[in-house]
Structure formats: structure tokens, C-alpha cells
Amino acid sequence: MTTWLNTPIQMQFRVIDGLSVRFAESADRDDHALLLSPWPESLLAFEPMWARLAERTHLVAVDLPGFGHSQRRDALLSPRAMGEFVIRAADAFGLEHPHVIGPDIGTAAGLFAAALHPGRLRSLVVGSGGAAVPLQLGSRLKDWVEAPDLDSFRSADPRQIVAGALTGIQQYALPEAVREDYLSSYEGDRMVESMRYVRTYPAELPVLRDLLPQIQTPVQIIAGRRDPAVPPVNAEFLHQRLPHSKLDIIDVGHFTWEDAADQYAALVTAWWDEGHPTAGPAAAR
């Protein structure tokens, strides 16, 4: 099944690991990249830079299980489990040594994938995702993580929760069809159930912290200087511990991939083209 919107991204579904997963794919190229949907959005978050990234790279974007319009499996709603799914998704699309772009929730998942499968990924682009230990999150996200249970969120209108989050997109005119895709992605219980992923951060991020120094995959970190949900201290935390990383903090809020799509795409293509420079923390800017 193909979903047609007024967008260069044409979406389809396929079964991966027994789940119906929505994806989009660009024309074949010699280089390959797997793009992981941010939350509470979908793979359409990559629309503003899709054409530029696809010029020389074969792109496969996926809505991760339980996010966007992909089927949920509760056992995958943690960064470590999702990291394993990232590898299975790469296998399903025949991506032997891909770049991975994993902003937001894809940050921890991508780093777990790199840590647990050394040499499997060519490079990572991450950022705007929780990483610091102890937790360094904005008040709303922190409330979702630390609430005693999810019951208090079940009576809320999920479309209003998502719409509230999307007010953080301030410099990009979100197309109405894309906005509706985001809103419909989390209808019913999908928004509340997707919170389970970030609620594992207190247990899983300390494990990831201890793995970071072992990750040999080159990592480009991109964060928003004015991110109210995931402050840039999370990006700095990663940069200080990863052996081969580059950090760029750009002057926008949380949604760097949309509010600063041209700058984000330029950083990604330079990262891919320049052979992944392995600058240390002193190179952060």
C-alpha cells in the first residue's frame, strides 16, 4: 500500500519483524542512509531536506514501531530494544553498512544499535534526544518520564498533546497535510502508549552512558541552542563521552530538522562527504 500526499516522500508499508512498518524510499544510489522518525511526528519530518539528501544517497525513512503510523509492539518501546529493531530494519532493506539519521527518540536507539553491533553502521547523526545522566529534560517531557503511571494522561485529547508539542516548530511553515499526518499518528491510545519509550530513560540512559566510550562509529551530533524539551546539555554529554564525534549547536529550538532544515542538511551532507572527521570535544561550536 502506498500513501500519496502532496509531498516528494511517497509512503508505503511492509512487514518487518512481524510488524506493519511505514516507510519511504528514494532512488537507489551507491551510499545508503536509514532515517528514524522523531516523536511526536513521523517520517514526514524529513520532507524539508529529503530532496537534498537524496541527490547522492539512497534514503530509507521509517516510522519506528509505535510511532508515526507503524504498528506498536510494547517490547520495543525502549531505546535498547529499538536499537535492535534498527538493525533488523536495515537488514530488511538490504542496507549492509548504512549511515543512520536518528534525531529525537532515534538518538538513544541509534547509539544502542552502534554499541551493540560494532562496525554495522557507517555513521550516525543524532541529537535533540534525551541522553544525559542524571536526566536533563524540559518540564513537560520530564513530567511524562517521571509520572507515577500513565493514567493521568489517558483522559487527555491526544491530538491536543501533539498539537501543543508542534507549537515548538517556529521557523518552518508546517504543511497542513503533514500536520494532519502527525496528529493522526497518535490518535486513540497511541500517544499515551508511545510515552512508554521515554519512561524507560531512567533505567536505560545509565546503561547507554557506560557504553558510549566503546562506540567506534563516527557520530555527528546536532542540537538546538533554544531547545526547551531536550536542552543542549544532552548533546554536550554525548560529545564528551563518544570517542569519534562532532557537535554542532544551531540557533533554533527542538525541531532542528524542520526549523533549520537547510542548515541541518548541509551539516549532514558535509559529514557524509568529508569522511566523518573525528574531532573531539574542543571542536564543539
mmCIF file of C-alpha atoms in Angstrom, residues 2 40 94 111 256:
data_model
loop_
_atom_site.group_PDB
_atom_site.id
_atom_site.type_symbol
_atom_site.label_atom_id
_atom_site.label_comp_id
_atom_site.label_asym_id
_atom_site.label_seq_id
_atom_site.Cartn_x
_atom_site.Cartn_y
_atom_site.Cartn_z
ATOM 1 C CA THR A 2 1.303 3.448 -0.986
ATOM 2 C CA PRO A 40 5.583 13.049 18.114
ATOM 3 C CA GLY A 94 19.392 -4.766 2.445
ATOM 4 C CA LEU A 111 23.588 4.783 19.783
ATOM 5 C CA THR A 256 16.190 21.340 14.193
#
